Amino acid sequence: MKRHGQLMAAIAEPANLRLAFWNAAKSNRAKADRRVFQENRDENLTCLRAELLSGTVAVGDYHTFTIYDPKERTICAASFRERVLHHALMNVCEPILERAAIFDSYACRKGKGQQAAVQRAVSYARKNGWFLKMDIRKYFDSIDHAVLQQLLKRKVKDPALLEVFDRILATYETAPGRGLPIGNLTSQHFANHYLAPLDRFIKETLGCRCYVRYMDDFVVWGESAAALREVWRRVETFLAEELKLELKPNVMLSRTGRGMAFLGYRVFPDRLRLGRRSKRRFQRKFRAYEREWVAGAWTALHLQQRMTALIAFTLPSQSRGFRHTIMQRFGAEANGR
């Protein structure tokens, strides 16, 4: 197992910090915060570089708010300056964490993503008669800082970088020594890496060939319900003993032909459909977008951009009739426009 050292110098390189700035600037969040930073960009990046090299970089400047889509979650949005820092860290560290990932881990990875995970699930459903679907109870809130620190130390031996990681972890707790703030780039990568040992356990120790994970949602396929029950038991034990996590009680063990709810879709061996929650979400957002346009709050271009993204999620599934119905009932003509 190779450990990587002398990473802080690469993170603090002016070229990496400029790249981190542009990556952070792509987001639409905190436009005013971004403009203030950009007005003195070179000076701010020089200051950030000096703080990284001296070990005095500030962390924990979060704006906290709650969203309800699709469920209630508390979001900790870092300031623009701190998002630049997170991008600078991950520009260098993401390839290192990537080497610990298996092929069928799909969250927070270039060339992967939600759609690839769903298509892989369909392919495995075609080959197997049974599936076992699991996810973690209060995942981000339950991540143990000490366990994560040890996992990071297995990949990184630069003490200055590990110190920054420790300080970032210390900015947020849901219980003593537990929890990652949802909404931060570092949290996404830390959370995905945290379950890399589970991936290896399922694939290598248990020998499960058909397996997909997207963050804390994961599925194992097989031909025997009894064999998958044993996988369930051993995964539950591994999570508790090695990662200090618990499965949600809604574990599902069923035949693939009955369909499986996964990442907003319903996966069958021969087709993909929209899940019930995704249908409700599509209708709610479609109507809200139309209202914004009819009220004059959005331009036609802005409406088109938002609708394109909304419709794109439905396209891989058999949902043409559903989309047509919603558009007929709630489109601009129905609103008198």
mmCIF file of C-alpha atoms in Angstrom:
data_model
loop_
_atom_site.group_PDB
_atom_site.id
_atom_site.type_symbol
_atom_site.label_atom_id
_atom_site.label_comp_id
_atom_site.label_asym_id
_atom_site.label_seq_id
_atom_site.Cartn_x
_atom_site.Cartn_y
_atom_site.Cartn_z
ATOM 1 C CA MET A 1 0.000 0.000 0.000
ATOM 2 C CA LYS A 2 1.620 3.220 -1.147
ATOM 3 C CA ARG A 3 1.395 6.298 1.066
ATOM 4 C CA HIS A 4 1.857 9.720 -0.474
ATOM 5 C CA GLY A 5 3.970 12.453 1.097
ATOM 6 C CA GLN A 6 5.028 16.041 0.364
ATOM 7 C CA LEU A 7 1.571 16.898 -0.923
ATOM 8 C CA MET A 8 1.129 20.287 0.737
ATOM 9 C CA ALA A 9 3.665 21.907 -1.579
ATOM 10 C CA ALA A 10 1.649 20.740 -4.601
ATOM 11 C CA ILE A 11 -1.610 21.918 -3.021
ATOM 12 C CA ALA A 12 -0.148 25.381 -2.334
ATOM 13 C CA GLU A 13 1.279 25.760 -5.841
ATOM 14 C CA PRO A 14 -0.038 29.021 -7.409
ATOM 15 C CA ALA A 15 -1.215 27.138 -10.518
ATOM 16 C CA ASN A 16 -3.219 24.689 -8.387
ATOM 17 C CA LEU A 17 -4.772 27.524 -6.380
ATOM 18 C CA ARG A 18 -5.793 29.332 -9.572
ATOM 19 C CA LEU A 19 -7.372 26.116 -10.858
ATOM 20 C CA ALA A 20 -9.158 25.711 -7.518
ATOM 21 C CA PHE A 21 -10.501 29.254 -7.827
ATOM 22 C CA TRP A 22 -11.958 28.614 -11.277
ATOM 23 C CA ASN A 23 -13.448 25.283 -10.183
ATOM 24 C CA ALA A 24 -15.107 26.939 -7.192
ATOM 25 C CA ALA A 25 -16.308 29.831 -9.369
ATOM 26 C CA LYS A 26 -18.293 27.457 -11.600
ATOM 27 C CA SER A 27 -20.897 27.112 -8.871
ATOM 28 C CA ASN A 28 -23.836 29.517 -8.799
ATOM 29 C CA ARG A 29 -23.777 29.612 -5.011
ATOM 30 C CA ALA A 30 -22.647 32.701 -3.119
ATOM 31 C CA LYS A 31 -22.174 34.965 -6.125
ATOM 32 C CA ALA A 32 -21.591 38.035 -3.946
ATOM 33 C CA ASP A 33 -19.019 36.109 -1.887
ATOM 34 C CA ARG A 34 -17.281 35.090 -5.107
ATOM 35 C CA ARG A 35 -17.217 38.642 -6.486
ATOM 36 C CA VAL A 36 -15.634 39.989 -3.305
ATOM 37 C CA PHE A 37 -12.924 37.313 -3.479
ATOM 38 C CA GLN A 38 -12.382 37.862 -7.207
ATOM 39 C CA GLU A 39 -11.850 41.610 -6.842
ATOM 40 C CA ASN A 40 -8.519 40.842 -5.138
ATOM 41 C CA ARG A 41 -8.056 37.325 -6.471
ATOM 42 C CA ASP A 42 -4.266 37.265 -6.721
ATOM 43 C CA GLU A 43 -3.807 38.770 -3.288
ATOM 44 C CA ASN A 44 -6.339 36.367 -1.753
ATOM 45 C CA LEU A 45 -4.719 33.342 -3.396
ATOM 46 C CA THR A 46 -1.280 34.481 -2.240
ATOM 47 C CA CYS A 47 -2.636 34.782 1.303
ATOM 48 C CA LEU A 48 -4.218 31.315 1.076
ATOM 49 C CA ARG A 49 -0.910 29.893 -0.149
ATOM 50 C CA ALA A 50 0.960 31.439 2.781
ATOM 51 C CA GLU A 51 -1.571 30.064 5.278
ATOM 52 C CA LEU A 52 -1.349 26.568 3.782
ATOM 53 C CA LEU A 53 2.435 26.549 3.954
ATOM 54 C CA SER A 54 2.496 27.938 7.506
ATOM 55 C CA GLY A 55 -0.235 25.607 8.779
ATOM 56 C CA THR A 56 -2.550 28.451 9.776
ATOM 57 C CA VAL A 57 -5.300 28.165 7.146
ATOM 58 C CA ALA A 58 -8.747 29.010 8.529
ATOM 59 C CA VAL A 59 -11.559 26.453 8.213
ATOM 60 C CA GLY A 60 -15.153 26.109 9.380
ATOM 61 C CA ASP A 61 -16.694 29.248 7.853
ATOM 62 C CA TYR A 62 -20.097 27.736 7.028
ATOM 63 C CA HIS A 63 -23.521 29.106 6.163
ATOM 64 C CA THR A 64 -26.090 26.597 7.434
ATOM 65 C CA PHE A 65 -29.582 26.141 5.998
ATOM 66 C CA THR A 66 -32.188 23.411 5.560
ATOM 67 C CA ILE A 67 -33.565 21.922 2.341
ATOM 68 C CA TYR A 68 -36.510 19.573 1.868
ATOM 69 C CA ASP A 69 -35.778 17.951 -1.511
ATOM 70 C CA PRO A 70 -36.281 15.040 -1.462
ATOM 71 C CA LYS A 71 -36.051 14.905 2.339
ATOM 72 C CA GLU A 72 -35.091 17.308 5.104
ATOM 73 C CA ARG A 73 -31.332 17.867 5.263
ATOM 74 C CA THR A 74 -29.125 20.465 6.904
ATOM 75 C CA ILE A 75 -26.618 21.924 4.449
ATOM 76 C CA CYS A 76 -23.360 23.537 5.570
ATOM 77 C CA ALA A 77 -22.236 25.707 2.671
ATOM 78 C CA ALA A 78 -18.628 26.836 3.034
ATOM 79 C CA SER A 79 -17.645 30.397 2.231
ATOM 80 C CA PHE A 80 -16.218 30.957 -1.237
ATOM 81 C CA ARG A 81 -12.684 31.250 0.134
ATOM 82 C CA GLU A 82 -13.039 27.908 1.887
ATOM 83 C CA ARG A 83 -14.488 26.289 -1.220
ATOM 84 C CA VAL A 84 -11.355 27.375 -3.059
ATOM 85 C CA LEU A 85 -9.368 25.653 -0.314
ATOM 86 C CA HIS A 86 -11.430 22.459 -0.651
ATOM 87 C CA HIS A 87 -10.916 22.386 -4.414
ATOM 88 C CA ALA A 88 -7.181 22.946 -3.964
ATOM 89 C CA LEU A 89 -7.029 19.989 -1.570
ATOM 90 C CA MET A 90 -9.063 17.685 -3.792
ATOM 91 C CA ASN A 91 -7.259 18.635 -7.013
ATOM 92 C CA VAL A 92 -4.250 16.860 -5.522
ATOM 93 C CA CYS A 93 -5.900 14.277 -3.244
ATOM 94 C CA GLU A 94 -8.756 13.032 -5.431
ATOM 95 C CA PRO A 95 -6.452 10.911 -7.645
ATOM 96 C CA ILE A 96 -4.952 9.362 -4.509
ATOM 97 C CA LEU A 97 -8.352 8.432 -3.078
ATOM 98 C CA GLU A 98 -9.416 7.217 -6.533
ATOM 99 C CA ARG A 99 -6.778 4.484 -6.408
ATOM 100 C CA ALA A 100 -8.537 2.944 -3.396
ATOM 101 C CA ALA A 101 -11.876 2.714 -5.240
ATOM 102 C CA ILE A 102 -13.297 -0.341 -6.960
ATOM 103 C CA PHE A 103 -14.840 -0.130 -10.427
ATOM 104 C CA ASP A 104 -18.442 -0.331 -9.197
ATOM 105 C CA SER A 105 -18.301 2.621 -6.797
ATOM 106 C CA TYR A 106 -20.052 5.481 -8.599
ATOM 107 C CA ALA A 107 -20.333 8.592 -6.399
ATOM 108 C CA CYS A 108 -17.904 11.557 -6.580
ATOM 109 C CA ARG A 109 -15.819 10.020 -9.359
ATOM 110 C CA LYS A 110 -15.008 11.287 -12.819
ATOM 111 C CA GLY A 111 -16.634 9.201 -15.546
ATOM 112 C CA LYS A 112 -19.055 7.554 -13.099
ATOM 113 C CA GLY A 113 -22.137 9.147 -11.518
ATOM 114 C CA GLN A 114 -25.764 8.333 -10.856
ATOM 115 C CA GLN A 115 -26.781 7.347 -14.371
ATOM 116 C CA ALA A 116 -23.838 4.965 -14.758
ATOM 117 C CA ALA A 117 -24.724 3.343 -11.421
ATOM 118 C CA VAL A 118 -28.333 2.829 -12.512
ATOM 119 C CA GLN A 119 -27.361 1.321 -15.867
ATOM 120 C CA ARG A 120 -24.959 -1.034 -14.115
ATOM 121 C CA ALA A 121 -27.778 -2.043 -11.755
ATOM 122 C CA VAL A 122 -29.999 -2.880 -14.735
ATOM 123 C CA SER A 123 -27.254 -5.060 -16.219
ATOM 124 C CA TYR A 124 -26.818 -6.975 -12.958
ATOM 125 C CA ALA A 125 -30.592 -7.379 -12.564
ATOM 126 C CA ARG A 126 -30.666 -9.109 -15.958
ATOM 127 C CA LYS A 127 -28.103 -11.681 -14.799
ATOM 128 C CA ASN A 128 -29.456 -12.531 -11.346
ATOM 129 C CA GLY A 129 -32.695 -13.658 -9.763
ATOM 130 C CA TRP A 130 -32.331 -11.919 -6.393
ATOM 131 C CA PHE A 131 -31.053 -8.627 -4.999
ATOM 132 C CA LEU A 132 -30.106 -7.351 -1.558
ATOM 133 C CA LYS A 133 -30.374 -3.561 -1.209
ATOM 134 C CA MET A 134 -28.934 -1.765 1.826
ATOM 135 C CA ASP A 135 -28.060 1.722 2.973
ATOM 136 C CA ILE A 136 -26.576 3.322 6.062
ATOM 137 C CA ARG A 137 -28.553 4.865 8.893
ATOM 138 C CA LYS A 138 -27.851 8.632 9.099
ATOM 139 C CA TYR A 139 -24.694 8.142 7.099
ATOM 140 C CA PHE A 140 -23.011 11.568 7.079
ATOM 141 C CA ASP A 141 -23.982 12.148 10.720
ATOM 142 C CA SER A 142 -22.544 8.770 11.758
ATOM 143 C CA ILE A 143 -19.087 8.870 10.161
ATOM 144 C CA ASP A 144 -16.504 8.374 12.892
ATOM 145 C CA HIS A 145 -13.675 10.907 12.778
ATOM 146 C CA ALA A 146 -11.069 8.560 14.261
ATOM 147 C CA VAL A 147 -11.860 5.820 11.754
ATOM 148 C CA LEU A 148 -11.756 8.297 8.866
ATOM 149 C CA GLN A 149 -8.462 9.733 10.074
ATOM 150 C CA GLN A 150 -6.927 6.261 10.077
ATOM 151 C CA LEU A 151 -8.229 5.578 6.573
ATOM 152 C CA LEU A 152 -6.709 8.846 5.335
ATOM 153 C CA LYS A 153 -3.390 8.057 7.024
ATOM 154 C CA ARG A 154 -3.228 4.827 5.044
ATOM 155 C CA LYS A 155 -3.099 6.914 1.858
ATOM 156 C CA VAL A 156 -1.349 10.101 3.018
ATOM 157 C CA LYS A 157 1.833 10.543 5.073
ATOM 158 C CA ASP A 158 2.192 14.310 4.777
ATOM 159 C CA PRO A 159 1.707 15.574 8.369
ATOM 160 C CA ALA A 160 0.834 19.105 7.251
ATOM 161 C CA LEU A 161 -1.965 17.843 5.033
ATOM 162 C CA LEU A 162 -3.251 15.432 7.675
ATOM 163 C CA GLU A 163 -3.354 18.351 10.108
ATOM 164 C CA VAL A 164 -5.583 20.323 7.707
ATOM 165 C CA PHE A 165 -7.856 17.284 7.302
ATOM 166 C CA ASP A 166 -8.111 16.943 11.095
ATOM 167 C CA ARG A 167 -8.975 20.611 11.466
ATOM 168 C CA ILE A 168 -11.692 20.361 8.816
ATOM 169 C CA LEU A 169 -13.179 17.348 10.601
ATOM 170 C CA ALA A 170 -13.139 19.222 13.911
ATOM 171 C CA THR A 171 -15.342 22.012 12.489
ATOM 172 C CA TYR A 172 -18.468 19.861 12.580
ATOM 173 C CA GLU A 173 -19.946 17.258 14.929
ATOM 174 C CA THR A 174 -23.360 15.673 15.337
ATOM 175 C CA ALA A 175 -22.013 13.770 18.352
ATOM 176 C CA PRO A 176 -18.542 13.713 19.916
ATOM 177 C CA GLY A 177 -16.106 12.663 17.188
ATOM 178 C CA ARG A 178 -18.799 11.973 14.588
ATOM 179 C CA GLY A 179 -20.311 13.589 11.534
ATOM 180 C CA LEU A 180 -19.447 15.318 8.269
ATOM 181 C CA PRO A 181 -21.134 18.522 7.039
ATOM 182 C CA ILE A 182 -23.312 17.903 3.992
ATOM 183 C CA GLY A 183 -22.545 20.342 1.189
ATOM 184 C CA ASN A 184 -18.748 20.450 1.252
ATOM 185 C CA LEU A 185 -16.519 19.025 -1.466
ATOM 186 C CA THR A 186 -14.190 17.463 1.094
ATOM 187 C CA SER A 187 -17.150 15.817 2.845
ATOM 188 C CA GLN A 188 -18.292 14.166 -0.376
ATOM 189 C CA HIS A 189 -14.881 12.655 -1.044
ATOM 190 C CA PHE A 190 -14.289 11.689 2.592
ATOM 191 C CA ALA A 191 -17.699 10.014 2.801
ATOM 192 C CA ASN A 192 -17.172 8.076 -0.409
ATOM 193 C CA HIS A 193 -13.700 6.954 0.674
ATOM 194 C CA TYR A 194 -14.996 5.909 4.102
ATOM 195 C CA LEU A 195 -16.852 2.976 2.538
ATOM 196 C CA ALA A 196 -13.942 1.789 0.374
ATOM 197 C CA PRO A 197 -13.146 -0.936 2.969
ATOM 198 C CA LEU A 198 -16.765 -2.134 2.693
ATOM 199 C CA ASP A 199 -16.384 -2.373 -1.086
ATOM 200 C CA ARG A 200 -13.278 -4.519 -0.702
ATOM 201 C CA PHE A 201 -14.922 -6.687 1.936
ATOM 202 C CA ILE A 202 -17.958 -7.400 -0.231
ATOM 203 C CA LYS A 203 -16.020 -7.939 -3.448
ATOM 204 C CA GLU A 204 -12.905 -9.708 -2.170
ATOM 205 C CA THR A 205 -13.758 -11.361 1.154
ATOM 206 C CA LEU A 206 -17.364 -12.286 0.422
ATOM 207 C CA GLY A 207 -16.696 -12.838 -3.294
ATOM 208 C CA CYS A 208 -19.773 -10.959 -4.526
ATOM 209 C CA ARG A 209 -19.220 -10.296 -8.216
ATOM 210 C CA CYS A 210 -22.402 -8.280 -8.821
ATOM 211 C CA TYR A 211 -22.281 -5.236 -6.577
ATOM 212 C CA VAL A 212 -22.928 -1.501 -7.016
ATOM 213 C CA ARG A 213 -22.488 1.351 -4.539
ATOM 214 C CA TYR A 214 -23.493 4.985 -4.898
ATOM 215 C CA MET A 215 -22.337 6.737 -1.701
ATOM 216 C CA ASP A 216 -24.187 4.877 1.097
ATOM 217 C CA ASP A 217 -26.745 3.123 -1.159
ATOM 218 C CA PHE A 218 -25.444 -0.294 -2.194
ATOM 219 C CA VAL A 219 -26.807 -3.457 -3.764
ATOM 220 C CA VAL A 220 -25.612 -7.054 -4.065
ATOM 221 C CA TRP A 221 -27.151 -9.441 -6.600
ATOM 222 C CA GLY A 222 -27.174 -13.228 -6.569
ATOM 223 C CA GLU A 223 -29.134 -16.366 -7.415
ATOM 224 C CA SER A 224 -29.870 -17.481 -3.850
ATOM 225 C CA ALA A 225 -31.889 -15.681 -1.194
ATOM 226 C CA ALA A 226 -30.143 -17.761 1.476
ATOM 227 C CA ALA A 227 -26.692 -16.680 0.260
ATOM 228 C CA LEU A 228 -27.729 -13.028 0.235
ATOM 229 C CA ARG A 229 -29.069 -13.335 3.788
ATOM 230 C CA GLU A 230 -25.585 -14.451 4.823
ATOM 231 C CA VAL A 231 -24.116 -11.443 2.979
ATOM 232 C CA TRP A 232 -26.554 -9.234 4.884
ATOM 233 C CA ARG A 233 -25.447 -10.696 8.229
ATOM 234 C CA ARG A 234 -21.749 -10.341 7.510
ATOM 235 C CA VAL A 235 -22.059 -6.816 6.104
ATOM 236 C CA GLU A 236 -23.974 -5.730 9.199
ATOM 237 C CA THR A 237 -21.213 -7.122 11.417
ATOM 238 C CA PHE A 238 -18.433 -5.567 9.330
ATOM 239 C CA LEU A 239 -20.051 -2.136 9.400
ATOM 240 C CA ALA A 240 -20.502 -2.224 13.178
ATOM 241 C CA GLU A 241 -17.051 -3.568 14.011
ATOM 242 C CA GLU A 242 -14.851 -1.871 11.410
ATOM 243 C CA LEU A 243 -16.631 1.364 10.487
ATOM 244 C CA LYS A 244 -18.935 1.975 13.484
ATOM 245 C CA LEU A 245 -22.005 2.259 11.269
ATOM 246 C CA GLU A 246 -25.501 0.770 11.265
ATOM 247 C CA LEU A 247 -27.703 -0.358 8.412
ATOM 248 C CA LYS A 248 -31.100 1.246 8.046
ATOM 249 C CA PRO A 249 -33.849 -1.188 9.019
ATOM 250 C CA ASN A 250 -35.378 -1.010 5.515
ATOM 251 C CA VAL A 251 -33.011 -3.616 4.028
ATOM 252 C CA MET A 252 -34.700 -5.205 0.999
ATOM 253 C CA LEU A 253 -34.138 -8.783 -0.137
ATOM 254 C CA SER A 254 -36.340 -9.686 -3.093
ATOM 255 C CA ARG A 255 -36.545 -11.086 -6.605
ATOM 256 C CA THR A 256 -35.182 -8.840 -9.345
ATOM 257 C CA GLY A 257 -38.341 -9.336 -11.398
ATOM 258 C CA ARG A 258 -40.357 -7.436 -8.801
ATOM 259 C CA GLY A 259 -38.322 -4.303 -9.337
ATOM 260 C CA MET A 260 -36.008 -2.376 -7.033
ATOM 261 C CA ALA A 261 -36.104 1.271 -5.980
ATOM 262 C CA PHE A 262 -32.638 2.732 -6.610
ATOM 263 C CA LEU A 263 -31.456 6.337 -6.980
ATOM 264 C CA GLY A 264 -34.838 7.691 -8.011
ATOM 265 C CA TYR A 265 -35.718 4.903 -10.444
ATOM 266 C CA ARG A 266 -37.327 1.495 -10.314
ATOM 267 C CA VAL A 267 -34.933 -1.083 -11.746
ATOM 268 C CA PHE A 268 -36.242 -4.189 -13.520
ATOM 269 C CA PRO A 269 -34.257 -6.793 -15.484
ATOM 270 C CA ASP A 270 -35.748 -5.573 -18.766
ATOM 271 C CA ARG A 271 -36.586 -1.918 -18.164
ATOM 272 C CA LEU A 272 -36.108 1.197 -16.066
ATOM 273 C CA ARG A 273 -38.981 3.266 -14.705
ATOM 274 C CA LEU A 274 -39.245 6.449 -12.671
ATOM 275 C CA GLY A 275 -39.762 5.947 -8.959
ATOM 276 C CA ARG A 276 -42.878 7.332 -7.288
ATOM 277 C CA ARG A 277 -40.954 10.039 -5.454
ATOM 278 C CA SER A 278 -39.225 11.058 -8.692
ATOM 279 C CA LYS A 279 -42.584 11.437 -10.402
ATOM 280 C CA ARG A 280 -43.887 13.641 -7.599
ATOM 281 C CA ARG A 281 -40.669 15.664 -7.648
ATOM 282 C CA PHE A 282 -40.857 16.110 -11.433
ATOM 283 C CA GLN A 283 -44.454 17.337 -11.262
ATOM 284 C CA ARG A 284 -43.746 19.693 -8.367
ATOM 285 C CA LYS A 285 -40.673 21.233 -9.999
ATOM 286 C CA PHE A 286 -42.267 21.430 -13.439
ATOM 287 C CA ARG A 287 -45.191 23.409 -12.036
ATOM 288 C CA ALA A 288 -42.899 25.653 -9.970
ATOM 289 C CA TYR A 289 -40.691 26.426 -12.991
ATOM 290 C CA GLU A 290 -43.714 27.291 -15.138
ATOM 291 C CA ARG A 291 -45.055 29.597 -12.444
ATOM 292 C CA GLU A 292 -41.730 31.449 -12.248
ATOM 293 C CA TRP A 293 -41.796 32.048 -15.996
ATOM 294 C CA VAL A 294 -45.470 33.047 -16.147
ATOM 295 C CA ALA A 295 -44.887 35.507 -13.303
ATOM 296 C CA GLY A 296 -42.014 37.070 -15.258
ATOM 297 C CA ALA A 297 -39.376 36.089 -12.698
ATOM 298 C CA TRP A 298 -37.538 33.909 -15.246
ATOM 299 C CA THR A 299 -36.624 34.510 -18.861
ATOM 300 C CA ALA A 300 -37.486 31.914 -21.489
ATOM 301 C CA LEU A 301 -33.793 30.966 -21.636
ATOM 302 C CA HIS A 302 -33.612 30.422 -17.887
ATOM 303 C CA LEU A 303 -36.771 28.318 -18.019
ATOM 304 C CA GLN A 304 -35.331 26.250 -20.851
ATOM 305 C CA GLN A 305 -32.109 25.608 -18.932
ATOM 306 C CA ARG A 306 -33.913 24.473 -15.801
ATOM 307 C CA MET A 307 -36.401 22.331 -17.717
ATOM 308 C CA THR A 308 -33.635 20.668 -19.717
ATOM 309 C CA ALA A 309 -31.938 19.538 -16.521
ATOM 310 C CA LEU A 310 -35.243 18.381 -15.018
ATOM 311 C CA ILE A 311 -36.274 16.376 -18.077
ATOM 312 C CA ALA A 312 -32.795 14.864 -18.527
ATOM 313 C CA PHE A 313 -33.220 12.819 -15.343
ATOM 314 C CA THR A 314 -36.344 11.134 -16.741
ATOM 315 C CA LEU A 315 -34.964 10.257 -20.192
ATOM 316 C CA PRO A 316 -33.208 6.953 -19.329
ATOM 317 C CA SER A 317 -36.499 5.561 -18.006
ATOM 318 C CA GLN A 318 -39.729 4.553 -19.715
ATOM 319 C CA SER A 319 -41.466 7.827 -18.904
ATOM 320 C CA ARG A 320 -42.511 9.433 -22.179
ATOM 321 C CA GLY A 321 -46.234 9.102 -21.442
ATOM 322 C CA PHE A 322 -45.805 10.475 -17.936
ATOM 323 C CA ARG A 323 -43.872 13.531 -19.192
ATOM 324 C CA HIS A 324 -46.477 14.181 -21.891
ATOM 325 C CA THR A 325 -49.282 14.073 -19.324
ATOM 326 C CA ILE A 326 -47.559 16.519 -16.983
ATOM 327 C CA MET A 327 -46.727 18.916 -19.810
ATOM 328 C CA GLN A 328 -50.307 18.843 -21.088
ATOM 329 C CA ARG A 329 -51.793 19.437 -17.637
ATOM 330 C CA PHE A 330 -49.395 22.031 -16.283
ATOM 331 C CA GLY A 331 -47.585 23.590 -19.268
ATOM 332 C CA ALA A 332 -47.700 27.241 -20.169
ATOM 333 C CA GLU A 333 -50.976 26.946 -22.082
ATOM 334 C CA ALA A 334 -52.688 25.494 -19.010
ATOM 335 C CA ASN A 335 -51.490 28.571 -17.100
ATOM 336 C CA GLY A 336 -53.016 30.899 -19.683
ATOM 337 C CA ARG A 337 -49.728 31.982 -21.260
#
